[in-house]
Tab-separated table of C-alpha atoms in Angstrom:
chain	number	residue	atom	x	y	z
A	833	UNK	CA	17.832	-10.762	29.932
A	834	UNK	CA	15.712	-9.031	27.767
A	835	UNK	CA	12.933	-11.046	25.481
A	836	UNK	CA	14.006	-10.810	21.420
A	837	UNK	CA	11.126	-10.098	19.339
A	838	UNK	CA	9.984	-11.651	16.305
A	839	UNK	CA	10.989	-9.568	13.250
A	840	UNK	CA	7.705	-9.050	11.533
A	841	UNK	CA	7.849	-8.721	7.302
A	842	UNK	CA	7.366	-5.628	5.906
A	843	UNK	CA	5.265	-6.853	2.808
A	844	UNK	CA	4.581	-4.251	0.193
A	845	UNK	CA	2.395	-4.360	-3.061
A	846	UNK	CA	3.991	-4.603	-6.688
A	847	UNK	CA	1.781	-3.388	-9.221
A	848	UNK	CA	4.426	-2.696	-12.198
A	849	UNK	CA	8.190	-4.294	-12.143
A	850	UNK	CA	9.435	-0.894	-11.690
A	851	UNK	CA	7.346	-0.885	-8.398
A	852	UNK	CA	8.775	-4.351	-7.189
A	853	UNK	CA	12.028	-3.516	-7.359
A	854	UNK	CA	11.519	0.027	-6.484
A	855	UNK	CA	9.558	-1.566	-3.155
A	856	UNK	CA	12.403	-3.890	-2.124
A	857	UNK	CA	15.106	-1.106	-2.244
A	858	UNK	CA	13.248	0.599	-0.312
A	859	UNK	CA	13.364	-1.877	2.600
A	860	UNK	CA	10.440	-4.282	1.814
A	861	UNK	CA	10.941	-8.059	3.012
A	862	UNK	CA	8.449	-9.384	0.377
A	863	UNK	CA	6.216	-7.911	-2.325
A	864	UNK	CA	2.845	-8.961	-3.416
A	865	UNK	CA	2.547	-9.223	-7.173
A	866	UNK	CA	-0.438	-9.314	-9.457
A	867	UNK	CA	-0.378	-12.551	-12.284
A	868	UNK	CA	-2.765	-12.401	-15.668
A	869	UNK	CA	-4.994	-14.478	-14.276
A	870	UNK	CA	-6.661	-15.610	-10.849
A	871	UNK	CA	-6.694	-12.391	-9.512
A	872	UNK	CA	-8.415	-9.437	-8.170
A	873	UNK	CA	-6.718	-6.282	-9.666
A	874	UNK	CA	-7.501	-6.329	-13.362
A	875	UNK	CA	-6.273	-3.057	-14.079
A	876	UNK	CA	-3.241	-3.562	-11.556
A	877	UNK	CA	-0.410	-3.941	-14.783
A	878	UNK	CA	-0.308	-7.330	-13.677
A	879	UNK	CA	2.897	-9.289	-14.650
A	880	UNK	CA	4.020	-11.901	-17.626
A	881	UNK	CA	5.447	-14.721	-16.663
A	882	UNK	CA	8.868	-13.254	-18.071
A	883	UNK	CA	8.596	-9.811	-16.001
A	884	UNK	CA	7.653	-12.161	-12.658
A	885	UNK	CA	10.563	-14.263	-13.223
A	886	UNK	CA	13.012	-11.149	-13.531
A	887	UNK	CA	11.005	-9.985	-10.312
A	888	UNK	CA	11.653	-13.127	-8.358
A	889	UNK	CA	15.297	-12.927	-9.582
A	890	UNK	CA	15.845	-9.392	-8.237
A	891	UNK	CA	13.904	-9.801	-4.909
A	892	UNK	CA	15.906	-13.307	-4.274
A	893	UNK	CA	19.171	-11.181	-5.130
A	894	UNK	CA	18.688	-9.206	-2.121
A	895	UNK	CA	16.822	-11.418	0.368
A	896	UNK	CA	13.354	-11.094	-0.221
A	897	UNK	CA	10.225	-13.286	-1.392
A	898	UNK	CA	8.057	-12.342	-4.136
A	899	UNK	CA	3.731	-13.503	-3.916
A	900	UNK	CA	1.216	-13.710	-6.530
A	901	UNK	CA	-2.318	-13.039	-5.479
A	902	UNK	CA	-4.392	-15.128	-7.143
A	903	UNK	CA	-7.524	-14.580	-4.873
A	904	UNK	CA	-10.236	-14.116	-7.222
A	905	UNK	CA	-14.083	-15.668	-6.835
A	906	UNK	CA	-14.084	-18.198	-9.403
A	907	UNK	CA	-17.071	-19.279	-11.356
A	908	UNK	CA	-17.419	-22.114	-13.553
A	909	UNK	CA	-14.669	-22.313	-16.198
A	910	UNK	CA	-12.400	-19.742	-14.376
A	911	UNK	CA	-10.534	-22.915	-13.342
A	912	UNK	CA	-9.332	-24.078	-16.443
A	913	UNK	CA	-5.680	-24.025	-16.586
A	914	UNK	CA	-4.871	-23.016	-13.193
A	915	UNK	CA	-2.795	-26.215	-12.607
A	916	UNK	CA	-0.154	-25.544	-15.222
A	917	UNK	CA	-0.368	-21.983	-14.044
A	918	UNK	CA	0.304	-22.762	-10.348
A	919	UNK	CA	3.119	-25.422	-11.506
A	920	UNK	CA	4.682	-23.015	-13.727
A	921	UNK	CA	5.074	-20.576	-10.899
A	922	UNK	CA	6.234	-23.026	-8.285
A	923	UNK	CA	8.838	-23.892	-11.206
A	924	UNK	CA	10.164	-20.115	-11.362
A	925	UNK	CA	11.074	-19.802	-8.020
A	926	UNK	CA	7.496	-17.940	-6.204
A	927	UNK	CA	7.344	-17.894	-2.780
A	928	UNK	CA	3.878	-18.261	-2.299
A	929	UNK	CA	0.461	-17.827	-3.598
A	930	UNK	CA	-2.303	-15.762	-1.790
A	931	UNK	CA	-5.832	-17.333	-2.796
A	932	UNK	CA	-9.078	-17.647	-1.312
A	933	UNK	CA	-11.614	-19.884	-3.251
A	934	UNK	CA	-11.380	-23.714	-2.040
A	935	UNK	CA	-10.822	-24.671	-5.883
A	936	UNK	CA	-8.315	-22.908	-6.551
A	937	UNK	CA	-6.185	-24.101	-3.438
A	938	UNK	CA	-7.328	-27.387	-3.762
A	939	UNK	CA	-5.603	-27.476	-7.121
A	940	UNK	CA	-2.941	-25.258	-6.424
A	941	UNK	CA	-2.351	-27.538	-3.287
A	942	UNK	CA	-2.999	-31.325	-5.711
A	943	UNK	CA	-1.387	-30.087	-8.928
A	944	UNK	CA	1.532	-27.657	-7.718
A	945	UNK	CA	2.692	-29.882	-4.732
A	946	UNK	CA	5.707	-27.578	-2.976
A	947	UNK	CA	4.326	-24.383	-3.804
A	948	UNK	CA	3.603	-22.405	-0.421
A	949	UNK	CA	-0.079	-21.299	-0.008
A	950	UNK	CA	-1.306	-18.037	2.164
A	951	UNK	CA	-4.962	-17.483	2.436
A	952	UNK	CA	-6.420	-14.111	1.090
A	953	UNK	CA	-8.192	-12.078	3.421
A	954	UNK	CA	-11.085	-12.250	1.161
A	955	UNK	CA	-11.902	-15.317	2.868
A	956	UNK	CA	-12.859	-13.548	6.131
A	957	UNK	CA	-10.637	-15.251	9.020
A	958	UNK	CA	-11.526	-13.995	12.039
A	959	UNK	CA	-10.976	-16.675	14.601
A	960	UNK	CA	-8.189	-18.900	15.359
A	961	UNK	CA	-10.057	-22.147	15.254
A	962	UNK	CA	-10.797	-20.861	10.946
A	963	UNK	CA	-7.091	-20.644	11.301
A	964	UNK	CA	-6.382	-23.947	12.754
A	965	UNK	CA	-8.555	-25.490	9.745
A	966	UNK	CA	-6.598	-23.624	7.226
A	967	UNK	CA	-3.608	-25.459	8.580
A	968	UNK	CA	-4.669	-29.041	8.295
A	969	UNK	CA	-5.055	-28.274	4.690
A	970	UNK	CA	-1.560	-27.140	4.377
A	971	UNK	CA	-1.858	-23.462	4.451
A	972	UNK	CA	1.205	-21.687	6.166
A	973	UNK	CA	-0.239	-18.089	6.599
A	974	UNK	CA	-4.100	-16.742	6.269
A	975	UNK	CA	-4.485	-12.901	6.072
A	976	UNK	CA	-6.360	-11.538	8.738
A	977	UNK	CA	-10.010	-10.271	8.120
A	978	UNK	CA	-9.554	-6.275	7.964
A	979	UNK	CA	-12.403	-6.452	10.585
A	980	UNK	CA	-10.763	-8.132	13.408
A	981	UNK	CA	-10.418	-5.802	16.167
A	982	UNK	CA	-6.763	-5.994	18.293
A	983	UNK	CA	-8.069	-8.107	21.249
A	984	UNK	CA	-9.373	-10.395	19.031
A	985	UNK	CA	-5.864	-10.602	16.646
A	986	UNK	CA	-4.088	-11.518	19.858
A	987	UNK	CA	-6.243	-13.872	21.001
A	988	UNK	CA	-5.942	-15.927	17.736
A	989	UNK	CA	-2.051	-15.634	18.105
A	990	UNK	CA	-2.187	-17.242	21.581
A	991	UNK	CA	-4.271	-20.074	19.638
A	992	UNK	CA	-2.865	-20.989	16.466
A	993	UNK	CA	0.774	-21.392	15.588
A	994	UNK	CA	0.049	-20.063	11.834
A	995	UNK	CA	1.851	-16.953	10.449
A	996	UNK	CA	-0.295	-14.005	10.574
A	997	UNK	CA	-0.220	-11.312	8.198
A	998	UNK	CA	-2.213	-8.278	8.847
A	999	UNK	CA	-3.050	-4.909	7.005
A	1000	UNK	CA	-1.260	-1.850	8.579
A	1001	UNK	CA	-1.750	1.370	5.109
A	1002	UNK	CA	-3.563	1.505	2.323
A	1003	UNK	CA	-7.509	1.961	1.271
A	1004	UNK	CA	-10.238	-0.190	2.537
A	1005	UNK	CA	-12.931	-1.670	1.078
A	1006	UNK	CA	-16.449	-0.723	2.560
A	1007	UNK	CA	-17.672	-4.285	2.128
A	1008	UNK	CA	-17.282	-6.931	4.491
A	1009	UNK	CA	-13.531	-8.776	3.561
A	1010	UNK	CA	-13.923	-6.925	0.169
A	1011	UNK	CA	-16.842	-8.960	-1.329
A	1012	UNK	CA	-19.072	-6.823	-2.804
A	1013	UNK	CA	-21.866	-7.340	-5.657
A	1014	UNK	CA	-22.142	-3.092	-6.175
A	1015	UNK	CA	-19.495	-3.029	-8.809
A	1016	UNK	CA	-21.592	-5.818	-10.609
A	1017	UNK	CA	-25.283	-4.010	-10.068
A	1018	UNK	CA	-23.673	-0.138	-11.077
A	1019	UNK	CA	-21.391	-1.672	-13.831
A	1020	UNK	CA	-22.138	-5.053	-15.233
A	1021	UNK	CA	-17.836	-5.307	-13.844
A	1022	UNK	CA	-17.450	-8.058	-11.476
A	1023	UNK	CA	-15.340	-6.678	-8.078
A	1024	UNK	CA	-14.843	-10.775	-6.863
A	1025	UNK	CA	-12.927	-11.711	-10.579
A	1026	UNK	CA	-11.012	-8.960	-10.417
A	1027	UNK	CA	-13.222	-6.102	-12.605
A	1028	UNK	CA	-14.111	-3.439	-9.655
A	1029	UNK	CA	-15.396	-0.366	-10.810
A	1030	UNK	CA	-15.133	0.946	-7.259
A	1031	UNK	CA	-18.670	2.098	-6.999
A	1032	UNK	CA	-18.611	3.145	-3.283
A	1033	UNK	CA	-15.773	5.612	-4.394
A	1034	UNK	CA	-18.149	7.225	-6.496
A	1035	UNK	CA	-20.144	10.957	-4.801
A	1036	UNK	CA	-23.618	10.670	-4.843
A	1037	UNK	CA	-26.732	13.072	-5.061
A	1038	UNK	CA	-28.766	12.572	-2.523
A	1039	UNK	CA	-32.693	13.951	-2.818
A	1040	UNK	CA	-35.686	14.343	-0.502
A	1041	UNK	CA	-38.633	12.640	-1.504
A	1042	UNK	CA	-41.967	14.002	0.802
A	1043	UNK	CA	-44.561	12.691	-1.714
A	1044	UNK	CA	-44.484	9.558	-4.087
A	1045	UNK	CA	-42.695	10.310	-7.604
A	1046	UNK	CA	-41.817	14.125	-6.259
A	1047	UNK	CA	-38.081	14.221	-5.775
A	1048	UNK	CA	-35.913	17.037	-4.487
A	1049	UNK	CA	-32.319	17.310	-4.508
A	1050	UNK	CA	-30.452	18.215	-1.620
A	1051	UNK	CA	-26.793	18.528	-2.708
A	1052	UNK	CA	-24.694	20.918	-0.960
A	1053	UNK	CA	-27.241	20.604	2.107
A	1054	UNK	CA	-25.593	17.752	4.040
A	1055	UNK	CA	-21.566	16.976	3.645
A	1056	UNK	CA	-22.633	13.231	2.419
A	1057	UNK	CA	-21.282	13.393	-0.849
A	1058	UNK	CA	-19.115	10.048	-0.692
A	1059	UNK	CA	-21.780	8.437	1.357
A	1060	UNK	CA	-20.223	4.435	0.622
A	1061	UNK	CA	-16.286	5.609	0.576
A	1062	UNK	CA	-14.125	4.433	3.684
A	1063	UNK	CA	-10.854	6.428	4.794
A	1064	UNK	CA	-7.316	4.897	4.319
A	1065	UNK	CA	-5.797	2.622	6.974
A	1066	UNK	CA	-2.730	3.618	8.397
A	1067	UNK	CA	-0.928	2.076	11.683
A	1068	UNK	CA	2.412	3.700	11.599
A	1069	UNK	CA	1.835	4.780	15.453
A	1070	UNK	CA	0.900	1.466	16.497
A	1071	UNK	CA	3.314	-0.722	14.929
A	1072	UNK	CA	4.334	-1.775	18.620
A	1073	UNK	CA	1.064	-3.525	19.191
A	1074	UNK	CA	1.237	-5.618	15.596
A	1075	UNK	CA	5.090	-6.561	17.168
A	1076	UNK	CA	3.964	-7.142	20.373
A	1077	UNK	CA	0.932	-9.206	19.201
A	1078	UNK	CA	3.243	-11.422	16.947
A	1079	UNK	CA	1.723	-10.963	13.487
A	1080	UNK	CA	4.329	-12.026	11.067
A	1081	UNK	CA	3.755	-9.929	7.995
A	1082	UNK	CA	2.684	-6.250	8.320
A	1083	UNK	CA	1.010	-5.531	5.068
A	1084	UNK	CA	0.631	-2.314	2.819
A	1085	UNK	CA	-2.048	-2.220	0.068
A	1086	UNK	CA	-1.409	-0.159	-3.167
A	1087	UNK	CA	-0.793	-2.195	-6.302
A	1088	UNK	CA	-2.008	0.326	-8.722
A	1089	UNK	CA	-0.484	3.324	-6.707
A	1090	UNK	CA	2.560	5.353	-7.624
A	1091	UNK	CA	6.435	4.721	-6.705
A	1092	UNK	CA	6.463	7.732	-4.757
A	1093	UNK	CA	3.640	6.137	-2.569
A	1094	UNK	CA	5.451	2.673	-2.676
A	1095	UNK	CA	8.786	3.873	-1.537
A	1096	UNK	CA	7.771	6.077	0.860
A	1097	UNK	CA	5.138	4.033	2.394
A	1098	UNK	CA	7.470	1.162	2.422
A	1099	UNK	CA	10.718	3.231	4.090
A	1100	UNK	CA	8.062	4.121	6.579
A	1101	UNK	CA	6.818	0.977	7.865
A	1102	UNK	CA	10.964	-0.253	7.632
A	1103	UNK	CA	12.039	2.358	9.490
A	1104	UNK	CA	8.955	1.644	12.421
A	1105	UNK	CA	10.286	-1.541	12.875
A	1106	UNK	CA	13.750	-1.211	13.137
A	1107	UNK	CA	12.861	1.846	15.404
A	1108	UNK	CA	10.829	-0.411	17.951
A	1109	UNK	CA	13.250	-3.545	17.843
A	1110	UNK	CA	15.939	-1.539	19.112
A	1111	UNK	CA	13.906	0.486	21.715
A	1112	UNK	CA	10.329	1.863	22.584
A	1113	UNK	CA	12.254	4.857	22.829
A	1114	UNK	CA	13.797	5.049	19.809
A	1115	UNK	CA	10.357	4.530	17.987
A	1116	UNK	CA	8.616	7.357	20.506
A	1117	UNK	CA	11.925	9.480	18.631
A	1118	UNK	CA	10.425	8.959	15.527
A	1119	UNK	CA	7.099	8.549	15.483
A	1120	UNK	CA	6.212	11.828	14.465
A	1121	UNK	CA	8.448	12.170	11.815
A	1122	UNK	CA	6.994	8.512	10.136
A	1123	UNK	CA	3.327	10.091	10.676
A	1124	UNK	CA	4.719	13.259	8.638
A	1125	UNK	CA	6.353	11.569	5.965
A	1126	UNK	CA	3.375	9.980	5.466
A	1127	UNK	CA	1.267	12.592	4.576
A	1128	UNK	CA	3.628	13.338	2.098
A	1129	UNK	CA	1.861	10.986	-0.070
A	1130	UNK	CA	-1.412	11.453	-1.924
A	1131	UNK	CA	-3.803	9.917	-0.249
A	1132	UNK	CA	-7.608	9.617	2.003
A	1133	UNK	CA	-8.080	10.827	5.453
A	1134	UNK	CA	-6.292	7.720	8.317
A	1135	UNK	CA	-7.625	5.905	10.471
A	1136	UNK	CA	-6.900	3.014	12.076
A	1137	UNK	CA	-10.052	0.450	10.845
A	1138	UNK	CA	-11.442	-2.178	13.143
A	1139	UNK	CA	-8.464	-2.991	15.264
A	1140	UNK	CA	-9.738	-0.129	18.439
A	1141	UNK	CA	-13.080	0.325	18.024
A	1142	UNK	CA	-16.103	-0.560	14.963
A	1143	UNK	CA	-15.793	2.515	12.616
A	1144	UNK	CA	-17.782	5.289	12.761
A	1145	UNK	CA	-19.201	8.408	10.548
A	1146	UNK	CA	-15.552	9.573	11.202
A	1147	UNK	CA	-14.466	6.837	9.168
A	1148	UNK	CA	-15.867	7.533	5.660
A	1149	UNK	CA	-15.069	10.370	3.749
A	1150	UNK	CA	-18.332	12.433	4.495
A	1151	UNK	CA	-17.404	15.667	2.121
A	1152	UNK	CA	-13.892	17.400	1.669
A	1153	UNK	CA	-12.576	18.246	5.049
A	1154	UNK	CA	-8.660	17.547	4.398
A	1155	UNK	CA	-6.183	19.505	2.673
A	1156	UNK	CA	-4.269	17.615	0.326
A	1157	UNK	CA	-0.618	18.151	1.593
A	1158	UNK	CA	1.641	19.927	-1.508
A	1159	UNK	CA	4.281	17.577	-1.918
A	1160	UNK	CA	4.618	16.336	-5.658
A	1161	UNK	CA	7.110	13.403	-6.941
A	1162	UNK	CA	8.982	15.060	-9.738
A	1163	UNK	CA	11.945	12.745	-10.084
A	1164	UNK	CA	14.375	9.877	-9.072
A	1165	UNK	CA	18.206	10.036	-8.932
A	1166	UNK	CA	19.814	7.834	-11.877
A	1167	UNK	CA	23.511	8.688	-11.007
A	1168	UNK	CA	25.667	11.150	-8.378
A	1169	UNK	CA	29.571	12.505	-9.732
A	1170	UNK	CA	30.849	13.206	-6.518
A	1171	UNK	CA	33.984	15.280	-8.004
A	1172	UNK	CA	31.545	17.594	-9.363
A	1173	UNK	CA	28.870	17.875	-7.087
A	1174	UNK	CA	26.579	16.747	-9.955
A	1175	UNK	CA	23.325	14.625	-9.823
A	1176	UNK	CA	21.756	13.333	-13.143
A	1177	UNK	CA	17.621	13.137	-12.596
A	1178	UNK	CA	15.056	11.124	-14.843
A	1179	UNK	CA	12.200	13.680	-14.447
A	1180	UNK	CA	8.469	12.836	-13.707
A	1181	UNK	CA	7.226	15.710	-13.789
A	1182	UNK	CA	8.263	19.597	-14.582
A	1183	UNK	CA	11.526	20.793	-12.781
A	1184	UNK	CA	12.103	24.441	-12.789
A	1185	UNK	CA	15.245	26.477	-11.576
A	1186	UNK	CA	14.804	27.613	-8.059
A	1187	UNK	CA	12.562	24.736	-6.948
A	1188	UNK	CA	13.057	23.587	-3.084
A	1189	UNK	CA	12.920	20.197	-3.037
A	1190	UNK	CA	13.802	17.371	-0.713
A	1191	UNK	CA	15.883	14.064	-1.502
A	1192	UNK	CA	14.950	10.945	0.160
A	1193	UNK	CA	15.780	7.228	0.156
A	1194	UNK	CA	16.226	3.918	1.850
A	1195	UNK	CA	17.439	3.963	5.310
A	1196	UNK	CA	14.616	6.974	5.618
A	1197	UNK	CA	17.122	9.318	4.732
A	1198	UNK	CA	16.462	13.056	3.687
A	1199	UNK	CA	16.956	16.081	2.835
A	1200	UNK	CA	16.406	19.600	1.333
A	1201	UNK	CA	18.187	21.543	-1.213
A	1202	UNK	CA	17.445	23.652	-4.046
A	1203	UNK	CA	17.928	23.134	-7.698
A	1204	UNK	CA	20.725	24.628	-9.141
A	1205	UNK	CA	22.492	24.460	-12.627
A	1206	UNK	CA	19.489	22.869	-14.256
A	1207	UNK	CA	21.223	21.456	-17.444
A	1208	UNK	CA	19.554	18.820	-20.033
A	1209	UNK	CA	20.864	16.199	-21.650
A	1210	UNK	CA	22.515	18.229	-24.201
A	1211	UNK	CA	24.557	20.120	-21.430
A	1212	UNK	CA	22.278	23.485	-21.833
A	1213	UNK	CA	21.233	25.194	-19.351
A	1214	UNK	CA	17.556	25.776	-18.609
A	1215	UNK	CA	15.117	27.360	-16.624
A	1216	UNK	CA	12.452	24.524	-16.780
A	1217	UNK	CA	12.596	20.985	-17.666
A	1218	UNK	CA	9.072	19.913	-18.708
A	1219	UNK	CA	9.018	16.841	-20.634
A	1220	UNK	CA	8.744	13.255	-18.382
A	1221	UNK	CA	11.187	10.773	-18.485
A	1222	UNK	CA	13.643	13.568	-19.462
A	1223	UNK	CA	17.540	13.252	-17.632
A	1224	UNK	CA	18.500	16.787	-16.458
A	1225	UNK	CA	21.151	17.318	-14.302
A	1226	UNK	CA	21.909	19.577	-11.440
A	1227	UNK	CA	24.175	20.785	-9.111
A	1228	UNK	CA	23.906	19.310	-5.808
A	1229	UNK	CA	26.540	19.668	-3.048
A	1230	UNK	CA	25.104	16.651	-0.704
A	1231	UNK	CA	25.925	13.084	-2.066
A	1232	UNK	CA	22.767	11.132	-3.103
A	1233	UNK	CA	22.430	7.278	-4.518
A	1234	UNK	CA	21.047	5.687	-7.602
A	1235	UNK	CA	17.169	5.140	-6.833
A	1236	UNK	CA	16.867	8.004	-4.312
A	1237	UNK	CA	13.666	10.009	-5.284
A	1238	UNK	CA	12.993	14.089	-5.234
A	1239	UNK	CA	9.575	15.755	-4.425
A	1240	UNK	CA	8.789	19.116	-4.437
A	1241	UNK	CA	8.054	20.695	-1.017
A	1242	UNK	CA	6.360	23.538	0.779
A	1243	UNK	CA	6.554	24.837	4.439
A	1244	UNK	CA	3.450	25.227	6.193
A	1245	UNK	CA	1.369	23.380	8.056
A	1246	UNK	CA	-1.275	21.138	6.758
A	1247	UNK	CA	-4.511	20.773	8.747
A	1248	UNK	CA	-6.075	16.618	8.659
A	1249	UNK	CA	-7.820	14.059	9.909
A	1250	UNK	CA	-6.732	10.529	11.862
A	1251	UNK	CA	-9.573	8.580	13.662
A	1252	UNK	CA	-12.110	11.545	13.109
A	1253	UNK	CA	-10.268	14.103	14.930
A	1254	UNK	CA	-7.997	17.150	13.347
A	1255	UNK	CA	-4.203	16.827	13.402
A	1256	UNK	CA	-1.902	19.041	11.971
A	1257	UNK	CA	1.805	18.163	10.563
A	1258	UNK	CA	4.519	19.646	9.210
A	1259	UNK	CA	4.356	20.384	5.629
């Protein structure tokens, strides 16, 4: 008989309530929300109390668990009131709360008895006996330090009987578990309460200086122009060693990124692994295609972090050397007339007559087509539809669903980078 394997979550990030439910169509297990206070995303649109509740509602509706990150840094007086604020979200139904300052779970853990507790990876767990302390004080899951290297993540699963969950896409913080001071030197905005600046995003000048005050610049000398900035994550290709290595929850970062990045990072990862639970073969099938789709997405050079080897040079974005693939999210599908071949779009962005596109949705389904019969909501035709938010319709001779989204395309081939080394896809 062959050995069932564990199921791991597909856990995506929730910046907006749009995004939430947008992620769980899409195939996510459980979403990672932003509240208005405790956490580490200030800018995030970070929910009320009455948009969480209609998020937990909707996930809950179709199987899956909603988390609030509340794993800011506190200082004195950041405390106050996070025992009602724990209780009240225990009371509306949350699954669990991600934190990492000892005060904050020690009152979560005192004052909001019953509500689940995961430990942020800003805490820095990298061995399995930091896990097995964790769990005498309750915790149920700790987030694995982005710099634990494979060996080492199975190693701690042989050890400890607490869930794992485990970064697989999304940027990376060139600090050590995220806790950095540079956002507080360059911009009086502290990064560990939730105010990064993201100063190691920022390009530098860099100058020669051969004698005391004298200063030189050298820009356009040397390709060091985002000399701090890491590359993205992304472990689409390796999703068999996360499953085979038991982690529990395969997380995506992106809480301030776009729908179009949420849903199709999110059908992605689903589509991995359902792929490798039914076969090694059938996720060899469509490997490539996940690694495409991908790319697809805006986004920084891949690579796959700390998990195969200590990053190098190749890992930070020393200059331009990617092409940014041309696909752009223009709209989402609001409602399909199958008599009349008809599909009624909200636009995102301009739609003209004549565009190729390509439809996708949950269940990693696609396809191309071109629009045709580009009519606004007044039933005239046009040529263009420029305004955002707009419904146009078209005609469309392939069925589609409510929530499916349309990007412009291009053929071609797009020349990048994964692990340091040049890769080309389809475009």
């Amino acid at each position: 008989m062959s050995e069932t394997k564990k199921r791991p979550e597909v856990l995506s990030p929730a910046g907006t309530l749009e995004k939430l439910k947008v992620a769980v169509d899409y195939g996510a297990d459980a979403v990672f929300v932003g509240g208005q206070a405790y956490g580490l995303r200030s800018r995030a649109g970070n929910f009320s109390m009455e948009e969480l509740q209609e998020g937990i509602d909707y996930a809950h509706a179709k199987g899956a668990k909603v988390y609030v990150a509340a794993n800011m840094v506190t200082h004195e007086g950041n405390e106050v009131g996070a025992g009602a604020w724990f209780r009240e979200l225990r009371d509306r139904g949350l699954d669990a709360v991600i934190v990492s300052d000892p005060a904050l779970i020690t009152i979560c853990a005192t004052e909001a008895p019953g509500l689940e507790i995961h430990l942020s990876t800003q805490a820095s767990s990298t061995n399995y006996e930091t896990f097995e302390f964790w769990k005498e004080l309750g915790l149920t899951r700790v987030v694995l330090a982005r710099e634990v290297t494979m060996e080492e993540l199975a190693e701690i699963r042989r050890r400890t009987s607490v869930e794992i969950e485990a970064f697989v896409h999304g940027a990376m913080c060139i600090s050590y578990s995220g806790r950095c001071v540079l956002s507080n030197h360059m911009s009086n905005r502290d990064a560990n309460r939730g105010g990064c600046s993201q100063s190691c995003r920022w390009k530098y000048n860099l100058y020669d200086l051969p004698f005391g005050d004298e200063r030189r610049s050298i820009e356009g000398q040397v390709p060091e122009e985002f000399s701090m900035s890491a590359v993205d994550m992304c472990m689409i290709d390796h999703i068999p060693d996360m499953i085979e290595n038991g982690v529990d929850s395969l997380k995506i970062e992106g809480r301030m990124k776009s729908v179009h990045y949420v849903s199709t990072v999110t059908n992605c990862y689903k589509a991995a692994v359902d792929a490798y639970l039914e076969s090694p073969e059938a996720f060899e099938a469509i490997k490539q295609d996940l690694i495409d789709e991908l790319w697809k997405v805006a986004q920084r050079e891949l690579a796959t972090g700390f998990y195969y080897h200590a990053p190098t040079e190749n890992e930070q974005l020393f200059g331009a050397r990617r092409k940014i693939p041309q696909y752009k999210f223009i709209a989402e599908v609001v409602a399909y007339d199958a008599d009349s071949q008809t599909a009624t779009l909200r636009q995102r962005n301009v739609i003209n007559e004549g565009d190729r596109v390509e439809f996708y949705g949950p269940g990693f389904r696609h396809f191309e087509a071109t629009i045709e019969n580009l009519t606004n909501d007044k039933g005239e035709r046009i040529d263009r539809a420029p305004n955002p938010m707009e419904l146009v319709t078209i005609h469309l001779e392939e069925p589609v669903q409510a929530g499916d989204m349309v990007r412009s395309c291009q053929a071609g081939l797009i020349n990048l980078y994964k692990d340091g080394k040049a890769v080309t896809v389809r475009a």
